Amino acid sequence: MTPSKKAQRSGQVRPLVLVVEDEESFVDALRVGLDREGFDVEVAIDGVQALEVFDATRPDLILLDLMLPKLSGIDVCRRLRERSEVPIIVVSAKSEEIDTVLLLEMGADDFVTKPYRLRELVARMRAVQRRRVSAEPRVDVGATIEAGGVRLEPETRRCYVRGEEVKLRRKEFELLQLLLANAGLVLTREVLIDRVWGTDYVGDTKTLDVHVKRLRALIEQDPKSPTLITTVRGVGYRLDAPKPPS
Ligand code: CA
């Protein structure tokens, strides 16, 4: 993404979808159609580019064609899951033998067969996004949680990031605990504020963003392009805890 495009995006609440597709006619149709449906669109035309564009833009959702040059959709899916819990919808041609069990094991969220109707595709995209939103986040208040290189010990109220202790204020600790305990799920701004500041909280909702910013400064390797605490535009935040490489 060019800097100017990134600047245009700031302040917007349109979800960003990464379309991984090597057939130009599909790409063109999706660019126009998804834009009209309220999505921003990034495109990658092969499997290697898909991973590069993913790292550069951190999209909210991925449409992943199965038959791709350079790296297959299955390999792309597997590699994405090593670094992110981003929702992935796999798109395949009718003629292709698709191994849905394998794809589910690889971490795909849903499948669509070409040719598809745009309305059906968009409905599935919205459904996948909704499923990833957790209305009832769980927190086991006493349990030590470890994910994405962050270890949180509620009993001692200590936090370790990649082995080093960092000092968290009370609300920061509670917010991080909630995000870690629900890793991979989107927590809405309302849920986060309710759980951390209480349902009767009447302060500025910017408080949440300020706390997230501080947490990122403490736990992210590069706070300017966070990979652990992901902003889900227009919805809330999600902690992406990449699995350790196997
Ligand atoms: Ca293809």
PDB file of C-alpha atoms and ligand atoms in Angstrom:
ATOM      1  CA  MET A   1       0.000   0.000   0.000  1.00  0.00           C
ATOM      2  CA  THR A   2       1.354   3.408  -0.924  1.00  0.00           C
ATOM      3  CA  PRO A   3       1.643   5.987   1.885  1.00  0.00           C
ATOM      4  CA  SER A   4      -0.950   8.242   0.280  1.00  0.00           C
ATOM      5  CA  LYS A   5      -3.460   5.410   0.116  1.00  0.00           C
ATOM      6  CA  LYS A   6      -2.752   4.530   3.735  1.00  0.00           C
ATOM      7  CA  ALA A   7      -3.359   8.156   4.698  1.00  0.00           C
ATOM      8  CA  GLN A   8      -6.656   8.105   2.844  1.00  0.00           C
ATOM      9  CA  ARG A   9      -7.672   5.052   4.773  1.00  0.00           C
ATOM     10  CA  SER A  10      -7.011   6.506   8.194  1.00  0.00           C
ATOM     11  CA  GLY A  11     -10.202   7.538   9.905  1.00  0.00           C
ATOM     12  CA  GLN A  12     -12.269   5.262   7.684  1.00  0.00           C
ATOM     13  CA  VAL A  13     -14.211   2.325   9.009  1.00  0.00           C
ATOM     14  CA  ARG A  14     -14.344   0.293   5.803  1.00  0.00           C
ATOM     15  CA  PRO A  15     -12.916  -3.198   6.287  1.00  0.00           C
ATOM     16  CA  LEU A  16      -9.904  -3.999   4.129  1.00  0.00           C
ATOM     17  CA  VAL A  17     -10.137  -7.224   2.147  1.00  0.00           C
ATOM     18  CA  LEU A  18      -7.163  -8.832   0.455  1.00  0.00           C
ATOM     19  CA  VAL A  19      -8.209 -10.497  -2.809  1.00  0.00           C
ATOM     20  CA  VAL A  20      -5.715 -13.184  -3.800  1.00  0.00           C
ATOM     21  CA  GLU A  21      -6.614 -14.018  -7.380  1.00  0.00           C
ATOM     22  CA  ASP A  22      -4.673 -14.536 -10.601  1.00  0.00           C
ATOM     23  CA  GLU A  23      -7.567 -14.172 -13.050  1.00  0.00           C
ATOM     24  CA  GLU A  24      -7.836 -10.601 -14.169  1.00  0.00           C
ATOM     25  CA  SER A  25     -11.555 -10.713 -14.950  1.00  0.00           C
ATOM     26  CA  PHE A  26     -12.338 -11.790 -11.370  1.00  0.00           C
ATOM     27  CA  VAL A  27     -10.016  -9.168  -9.922  1.00  0.00           C
ATOM     28  CA  ASP A  28     -11.622  -6.362 -11.893  1.00  0.00           C
ATOM     29  CA  ALA A  29     -15.146  -7.443 -10.982  1.00  0.00           C
ATOM     30  CA  LEU A  30     -14.256  -7.785  -7.296  1.00  0.00           C
ATOM     31  CA  ARG A  31     -12.543  -4.398  -7.127  1.00  0.00           C
ATOM     32  CA  VAL A  32     -15.686  -2.667  -8.367  1.00  0.00           C
ATOM     33  CA  GLY A  33     -18.219  -4.878  -6.598  1.00  0.00           C
ATOM     34  CA  LEU A  34     -16.569  -4.971  -3.178  1.00  0.00           C
ATOM     35  CA  ASP A  35     -15.883  -1.257  -3.225  1.00  0.00           C
ATOM     36  CA  ARG A  36     -19.595  -0.702  -3.803  1.00  0.00           C
ATOM     37  CA  GLU A  37     -20.359  -3.033  -0.880  1.00  0.00           C
ATOM     38  CA  GLY A  38     -18.226  -0.924   1.450  1.00  0.00           C
ATOM     39  CA  PHE A  39     -14.908  -2.757   1.416  1.00  0.00           C
ATOM     40  CA  ASP A  40     -11.454  -1.452   0.619  1.00  0.00           C
ATOM     41  CA  VAL A  41      -9.643  -3.864  -1.651  1.00  0.00           C
ATOM     42  CA  GLU A  42      -6.004  -4.888  -1.968  1.00  0.00           C
ATOM     43  CA  VAL A  43      -5.011  -7.420  -4.617  1.00  0.00           C
ATOM     44  CA  ALA A  44      -2.285 -10.042  -4.856  1.00  0.00           C
ATOM     45  CA  ILE A  45      -1.934 -12.063  -8.062  1.00  0.00           C
ATOM     46  CA  ASP A  46       0.152 -14.972  -6.796  1.00  0.00           C
ATOM     47  CA  GLY A  47       0.825 -16.833  -3.569  1.00  0.00           C
ATOM     48  CA  VAL A  48       4.115 -15.161  -2.739  1.00  0.00           C
ATOM     49  CA  GLN A  49       2.689 -11.707  -3.307  1.00  0.00           C
ATOM     50  CA  ALA A  50      -0.266 -12.657  -1.091  1.00  0.00           C
ATOM     51  CA  LEU A  51       2.023 -13.055   1.915  1.00  0.00           C
ATOM     52  CA  GLU A  52       3.909  -9.844   1.109  1.00  0.00           C
ATOM     53  CA  VAL A  53       0.743  -7.788   0.723  1.00  0.00           C
ATOM     54  CA  PHE A  54      -0.689  -9.361   3.870  1.00  0.00           C
ATOM     55  CA  ASP A  55       2.363  -8.319   5.897  1.00  0.00           C
ATOM     56  CA  ALA A  56       2.318  -4.817   4.428  1.00  0.00           C
ATOM     57  CA  THR A  57      -1.395  -4.083   4.844  1.00  0.00           C
ATOM     58  CA  ARG A  58      -2.752  -6.396   7.613  1.00  0.00           C
ATOM     59  CA  PRO A  59      -6.206  -6.810   5.978  1.00  0.00           C
ATOM     60  CA  ASP A  60      -9.364  -7.618   7.933  1.00  0.00           C
ATOM     61  CA  LEU A  61     -10.351 -10.519   5.669  1.00  0.00           C
ATOM     62  CA  ILE A  62      -8.822 -12.622   2.886  1.00  0.00           C
ATOM     63  CA  LEU A  63     -10.429 -14.053  -0.248  1.00  0.00           C
ATOM     64  CA  LEU A  64      -8.025 -16.745  -1.285  1.00  0.00           C
ATOM     65  CA  ASP A  65      -8.118 -18.421  -4.687  1.00  0.00           C
ATOM     66  CA  LEU A  66      -6.927 -22.021  -4.475  1.00  0.00           C
ATOM     67  CA  MET A  67      -5.060 -22.383  -7.786  1.00  0.00           C
ATOM     68  CA  LEU A  68      -2.377 -19.723  -7.767  1.00  0.00           C
ATOM     69  CA  PRO A  69       1.014 -19.225  -9.387  1.00  0.00           C
ATOM     70  CA  LYS A  70       4.147 -19.627  -7.233  1.00  0.00           C
ATOM     71  CA  LEU A  71       2.489 -20.846  -4.034  1.00  0.00           C
ATOM     72  CA  SER A  72      -0.793 -22.746  -3.803  1.00  0.00           C
ATOM     73  CA  GLY A  73      -3.774 -21.443  -1.873  1.00  0.00           C
ATOM     74  CA  ILE A  74      -3.302 -24.245   0.638  1.00  0.00           C
ATOM     75  CA  ASP A  75       0.302 -23.211   1.300  1.00  0.00           C
ATOM     76  CA  VAL A  76      -0.720 -19.557   1.558  1.00  0.00           C
ATOM     77  CA  CYS A  77      -3.439 -20.500   4.042  1.00  0.00           C
ATOM     78  CA  ARG A  78      -0.995 -22.510   6.143  1.00  0.00           C
ATOM     79  CA  ARG A  79       1.593 -19.733   6.189  1.00  0.00           C
ATOM     80  CA  LEU A  80      -0.995 -17.079   7.031  1.00  0.00           C
ATOM     81  CA  ARG A  81      -2.129 -19.152   9.994  1.00  0.00           C
ATOM     82  CA  GLU A  82       1.427 -19.210  11.305  1.00  0.00           C
ATOM     83  CA  ARG A  83       1.229 -15.455  11.694  1.00  0.00           C
ATOM     84  CA  SER A  84      -2.416 -14.453  12.015  1.00  0.00           C
ATOM     85  CA  GLU A  85      -5.993 -15.404  12.868  1.00  0.00           C
ATOM     86  CA  VAL A  86      -7.355 -13.264  10.026  1.00  0.00           C
ATOM     87  CA  PRO A  87     -10.587 -14.697   8.538  1.00  0.00           C
ATOM     88  CA  ILE A  88      -9.909 -16.572   5.282  1.00  0.00           C
ATOM     89  CA  ILE A  89     -12.510 -17.505   2.656  1.00  0.00           C
ATOM     90  CA  VAL A  90     -11.199 -19.967   0.079  1.00  0.00           C
ATOM     91  CA  VAL A  91     -12.417 -19.544  -3.492  1.00  0.00           C
ATOM     92  CA  SER A  92     -12.122 -22.404  -5.946  1.00  0.00           C
ATOM     93  CA  ALA A  93     -13.271 -23.310  -9.446  1.00  0.00           C
ATOM     94  CA  LYS A  94     -15.981 -25.914  -9.680  1.00  0.00           C
ATOM     95  CA  SER A  95     -13.724 -28.282 -11.602  1.00  0.00           C
ATOM     96  CA  GLU A  96     -11.074 -28.312  -8.883  1.00  0.00           C
ATOM     97  CA  GLU A  97     -11.009 -31.164  -6.452  1.00  0.00           C
ATOM     98  CA  ILE A  98     -11.068 -29.329  -3.174  1.00  0.00           C
ATOM     99  CA  ASP A  99     -10.163 -31.089   0.007  1.00  0.00           C
ATOM    100  CA  THR A 100     -12.366 -29.170   2.430  1.00  0.00           C
ATOM    101  CA  VAL A 101     -11.200 -31.197   5.408  1.00  0.00           C
ATOM    102  CA  LEU A 102      -7.588 -30.342   4.674  1.00  0.00           C
ATOM    103  CA  LEU A 103      -8.497 -26.680   4.208  1.00  0.00           C
ATOM    104  CA  LEU A 104     -10.362 -26.564   7.499  1.00  0.00           C
ATOM    105  CA  GLU A 105      -7.334 -28.104   9.162  1.00  0.00           C
ATOM    106  CA  MET A 106      -5.238 -25.390   7.527  1.00  0.00           C
ATOM    107  CA  GLY A 107      -7.477 -22.818   9.189  1.00  0.00           C
ATOM    108  CA  ALA A 108      -9.822 -21.674   6.390  1.00  0.00           C
ATOM    109  CA  ASP A 109     -13.106 -20.199   7.650  1.00  0.00           C
ATOM    110  CA  ASP A 110     -15.351 -20.809   4.657  1.00  0.00           C
ATOM    111  CA  PHE A 111     -15.430 -21.885   0.988  1.00  0.00           C
ATOM    112  CA  VAL A 112     -17.000 -20.415  -2.125  1.00  0.00           C
ATOM    113  CA  THR A 113     -17.099 -22.047  -5.563  1.00  0.00           C
ATOM    114  CA  LYS A 114     -16.714 -20.112  -8.805  1.00  0.00           C
ATOM    115  CA  PRO A 115     -18.775 -18.856 -10.444  1.00  0.00           C
ATOM    116  CA  TYR A 116     -20.378 -17.150  -7.464  1.00  0.00           C
ATOM    117  CA  ARG A 117     -22.781 -14.297  -7.144  1.00  0.00           C
ATOM    118  CA  LEU A 118     -21.299 -11.204  -5.546  1.00  0.00           C
ATOM    119  CA  ARG A 119     -24.213 -10.957  -3.123  1.00  0.00           C
ATOM    120  CA  GLU A 120     -23.582 -14.463  -1.860  1.00  0.00           C
ATOM    121  CA  LEU A 121     -19.878 -13.814  -1.497  1.00  0.00           C
ATOM    122  CA  VAL A 122     -20.461 -10.596   0.455  1.00  0.00           C
ATOM    123  CA  ALA A 123     -22.990 -12.340   2.713  1.00  0.00           C
ATOM    124  CA  ARG A 124     -20.393 -14.998   3.516  1.00  0.00           C
ATOM    125  CA  MET A 125     -17.731 -12.347   4.118  1.00  0.00           C
ATOM    126  CA  ARG A 126     -19.979 -10.557   6.590  1.00  0.00           C
ATOM    127  CA  ALA A 127     -20.922 -13.863   8.263  1.00  0.00           C
ATOM    128  CA  VAL A 128     -17.276 -14.831   8.729  1.00  0.00           C
ATOM    129  CA  GLN A 129     -16.536 -11.443  10.235  1.00  0.00           C
ATOM    130  CA  ARG A 130     -19.510 -11.714  12.594  1.00  0.00           C
ATOM    131  CA  ARG A 131     -18.504 -15.196  13.705  1.00  0.00           C
ATOM    132  CA  ARG A 132     -15.122 -13.833  14.650  1.00  0.00           C
ATOM    133  CA  VAL A 133     -16.712 -11.244  16.915  1.00  0.00           C
ATOM    134  CA  SER A 134     -17.060 -12.492  20.438  1.00  0.00           C
ATOM    135  CA  ALA A 135     -20.052 -11.032  22.262  1.00  0.00           C
ATOM    136  CA  GLU A 136     -19.301 -12.963  25.429  1.00  0.00           C
ATOM    137  CA  PRO A 137     -15.578 -12.922  25.977  1.00  0.00           C
ATOM    138  CA  ARG A 138     -14.252 -15.401  28.481  1.00  0.00           C
ATOM    139  CA  VAL A 139     -11.812 -14.573  31.221  1.00  0.00           C
ATOM    140  CA  ASP A 140     -10.518 -17.060  33.711  1.00  0.00           C
ATOM    141  CA  VAL A 141      -9.348 -14.412  36.145  1.00  0.00           C
ATOM    142  CA  GLY A 142      -6.792 -16.513  37.986  1.00  0.00           C
ATOM    143  CA  ALA A 143      -5.205 -18.340  35.084  1.00  0.00           C
ATOM    144  CA  THR A 144      -1.787 -17.611  33.697  1.00  0.00           C
ATOM    145  CA  ILE A 145      -2.082 -16.927  29.985  1.00  0.00           C
ATOM    146  CA  GLU A 146       0.655 -17.214  27.430  1.00  0.00           C
ATOM    147  CA  ALA A 147       0.286 -16.314  23.767  1.00  0.00           C
ATOM    148  CA  GLY A 148       2.260 -14.540  21.095  1.00  0.00           C
ATOM    149  CA  GLY A 149       5.352 -14.253  23.306  1.00  0.00           C
ATOM    150  CA  VAL A 150       3.383 -12.531  26.097  1.00  0.00           C
ATOM    151  CA  ARG A 151       2.938 -14.185  29.475  1.00  0.00           C
ATOM    152  CA  LEU A 152       0.459 -12.803  31.983  1.00  0.00           C
ATOM    153  CA  GLU A 153       0.375 -14.002  35.588  1.00  0.00           C
ATOM    154  CA  PRO A 154      -2.746 -12.718  37.372  1.00  0.00           C
ATOM    155  CA  GLU A 155      -1.690 -14.095  40.770  1.00  0.00           C
ATOM    156  CA  THR A 156       1.493 -12.063  40.884  1.00  0.00           C
ATOM    157  CA  ARG A 157       0.106  -9.433  38.491  1.00  0.00           C
ATOM    158  CA  ARG A 158       3.225  -9.721  36.405  1.00  0.00           C
ATOM    159  CA  CYS A 159       3.624  -9.536  32.667  1.00  0.00           C
ATOM    160  CA  TYR A 160       6.528 -10.860  30.626  1.00  0.00           C
ATOM    161  CA  VAL A 161       7.101  -9.991  26.998  1.00  0.00           C
ATOM    162  CA  ARG A 162       9.486 -12.311  25.196  1.00  0.00           C
ATOM    163  CA  GLY A 163      10.995 -13.173  28.575  1.00  0.00           C
ATOM    164  CA  GLU A 164      11.402  -9.601  29.858  1.00  0.00           C
ATOM    165  CA  GLU A 165       9.151  -8.260  32.581  1.00  0.00           C
ATOM    166  CA  VAL A 166       7.131  -5.158  31.703  1.00  0.00           C
ATOM    167  CA  LYS A 167       5.179  -3.041  34.163  1.00  0.00           C
ATOM    168  CA  LEU A 168       1.489  -2.629  33.415  1.00  0.00           C
ATOM    169  CA  ARG A 169      -1.010  -0.335  35.094  1.00  0.00           C
ATOM    170  CA  ARG A 170      -4.184  -1.954  36.375  1.00  0.00           C
ATOM    171  CA  LYS A 171      -6.437  -1.181  33.412  1.00  0.00           C
ATOM    172  CA  GLU A 172      -3.711  -2.089  30.956  1.00  0.00           C
ATOM    173  CA  PHE A 173      -3.332  -5.440  32.680  1.00  0.00           C
ATOM    174  CA  GLU A 174      -7.078  -6.110  32.579  1.00  0.00           C
ATOM    175  CA  LEU A 175      -7.354  -5.100  28.942  1.00  0.00           C
ATOM    176  CA  LEU A 176      -4.430  -7.288  27.909  1.00  0.00           C
ATOM    177  CA  GLN A 177      -5.818 -10.190  29.942  1.00  0.00           C
ATOM    178  CA  LEU A 178      -9.157  -9.918  28.154  1.00  0.00           C
ATOM    179  CA  LEU A 179      -7.515  -9.775  24.723  1.00  0.00           C
ATOM    180  CA  LEU A 180      -5.127 -12.660  25.447  1.00  0.00           C
ATOM    181  CA  ALA A 181      -7.848 -14.884  26.911  1.00  0.00           C
ATOM    182  CA  ASN A 182      -9.837 -14.384  23.703  1.00  0.00           C
ATOM    183  CA  ALA A 183      -6.960 -14.566  21.239  1.00  0.00           C
ATOM    184  CA  GLY A 184      -8.145 -14.802  17.657  1.00  0.00           C
ATOM    185  CA  LEU A 185     -11.567 -13.341  18.419  1.00  0.00           C
ATOM    186  CA  VAL A 186     -12.655  -9.810  17.726  1.00  0.00           C
ATOM    187  CA  LEU A 187     -13.721  -7.938  20.833  1.00  0.00           C
ATOM    188  CA  THR A 188     -15.924  -4.954  20.121  1.00  0.00           C
ATOM    189  CA  ARG A 189     -15.137  -1.559  21.598  1.00  0.00           C
ATOM    190  CA  GLU A 190     -18.351  -1.786  23.646  1.00  0.00           C
ATOM    191  CA  VAL A 191     -17.413  -5.151  25.130  1.00  0.00           C
ATOM    192  CA  LEU A 192     -13.885  -4.028  25.968  1.00  0.00           C
ATOM    193  CA  ILE A 193     -15.068  -0.828  27.626  1.00  0.00           C
ATOM    194  CA  ASP A 194     -17.819  -2.672  29.539  1.00  0.00           C
ATOM    195  CA  ARG A 195     -15.458  -5.331  30.840  1.00  0.00           C
ATOM    196  CA  VAL A 196     -12.493  -3.144  31.718  1.00  0.00           C
ATOM    197  CA  TRP A 197     -14.092   0.140  32.747  1.00  0.00           C
ATOM    198  CA  GLY A 198     -17.563  -1.083  33.716  1.00  0.00           C
ATOM    199  CA  THR A 199     -20.976  -0.741  32.111  1.00  0.00           C
ATOM    200  CA  ASP A 200     -21.553   2.580  33.857  1.00  0.00           C
ATOM    201  CA  TYR A 201     -18.423   4.111  32.326  1.00  0.00           C
ATOM    202  CA  VAL A 202     -19.263   7.509  30.886  1.00  0.00           C
ATOM    203  CA  GLY A 203     -15.789   8.757  30.007  1.00  0.00           C
ATOM    204  CA  ASP A 204     -14.258   9.362  26.622  1.00  0.00           C
ATOM    205  CA  THR A 205     -14.150   6.223  24.455  1.00  0.00           C
ATOM    206  CA  LYS A 206     -10.725   7.427  23.304  1.00  0.00           C
ATOM    207  CA  THR A 207      -9.522   6.036  26.646  1.00  0.00           C
ATOM    208  CA  LEU A 208      -9.620   2.576  25.099  1.00  0.00           C
ATOM    209  CA  ASP A 209      -7.437   3.624  22.171  1.00  0.00           C
ATOM    210  CA  VAL A 210      -4.971   5.316  24.491  1.00  0.00           C
ATOM    211  CA  HIS A 211      -4.630   2.104  26.498  1.00  0.00           C
ATOM    212  CA  VAL A 212      -4.248  -0.004  23.361  1.00  0.00           C
ATOM    213  CA  LYS A 213      -1.563   2.372  22.132  1.00  0.00           C
ATOM    214  CA  ARG A 214       0.348   2.024  25.382  1.00  0.00           C
ATOM    215  CA  LEU A 215       0.006  -1.760  25.367  1.00  0.00           C
ATOM    216  CA  ARG A 216       1.331  -1.876  21.828  1.00  0.00           C
ATOM    217  CA  ALA A 217       4.328   0.220  22.839  1.00  0.00           C
ATOM    218  CA  LEU A 218       5.060  -2.358  25.536  1.00  0.00           C
ATOM    219  CA  ILE A 219       4.384  -5.660  23.800  1.00  0.00           C
ATOM    220  CA  GLU A 220       4.760  -5.169  20.062  1.00  0.00           C
ATOM    221  CA  GLN A 221       8.104  -5.690  18.353  1.00  0.00           C
ATOM    222  CA  ASP A 222       7.263  -2.742  16.132  1.00  0.00           C
ATOM    223  CA  PRO A 223       4.488  -0.656  17.751  1.00  0.00           C
ATOM    224  CA  LYS A 224       4.121   1.347  14.511  1.00  0.00           C
ATOM    225  CA  SER A 225       2.958  -1.768  12.641  1.00  0.00           C
ATOM    226  CA  PRO A 226       1.402  -3.913  15.337  1.00  0.00           C
ATOM    227  CA  THR A 227       1.003  -7.621  14.682  1.00  0.00           C
ATOM    228  CA  LEU A 228      -0.287  -8.740  18.092  1.00  0.00           C
ATOM    229  CA  ILE A 229      -3.087  -6.301  18.857  1.00  0.00           C
ATOM    230  CA  THR A 230      -4.897  -5.816  15.559  1.00  0.00           C
ATOM    231  CA  THR A 231      -7.385  -3.043  14.910  1.00  0.00           C
ATOM    232  CA  VAL A 232     -10.573  -4.386  13.337  1.00  0.00           C
ATOM    233  CA  ARG A 233     -11.789  -1.248  11.639  1.00  0.00           C
ATOM    234  CA  GLY A 234     -15.206  -0.121  12.695  1.00  0.00           C
ATOM    235  CA  VAL A 235     -15.553  -2.962  15.214  1.00  0.00           C
ATOM    236  CA  GLY A 236     -12.865  -3.228  17.856  1.00  0.00           C
ATOM    237  CA  TYR A 237      -9.646  -5.106  18.519  1.00  0.00           C
ATOM    238  CA  ARG A 238      -8.339  -8.635  18.232  1.00  0.00           C
ATOM    239  CA  LEU A 239      -5.233 -10.216  19.668  1.00  0.00           C
ATOM    240  CA  ASP A 240      -3.485 -12.329  17.060  1.00  0.00           C
ATOM    241  CA  ALA A 241      -1.273 -14.855  18.733  1.00  0.00           C
ATOM    242  CA  PRO A 242       0.788 -16.589  16.093  1.00  0.00           C
ATOM    243  CA  LYS A 243       1.463 -20.221  16.802  1.00  0.00           C
ATOM    244  CA  PRO A 244       5.112 -21.080  17.353  1.00  0.00           C
ATOM    245  CA  PRO A 245       6.684 -22.451  14.168  1.00  0.00           C
ATOM    246  CA  SER A 246       6.415 -26.229  14.055  1.00  0.00           C
TER     247      SER A 246
HETATM  248 CA    CA B   1      -6.625 -19.275 -10.035  1.00  0.00          CA
END
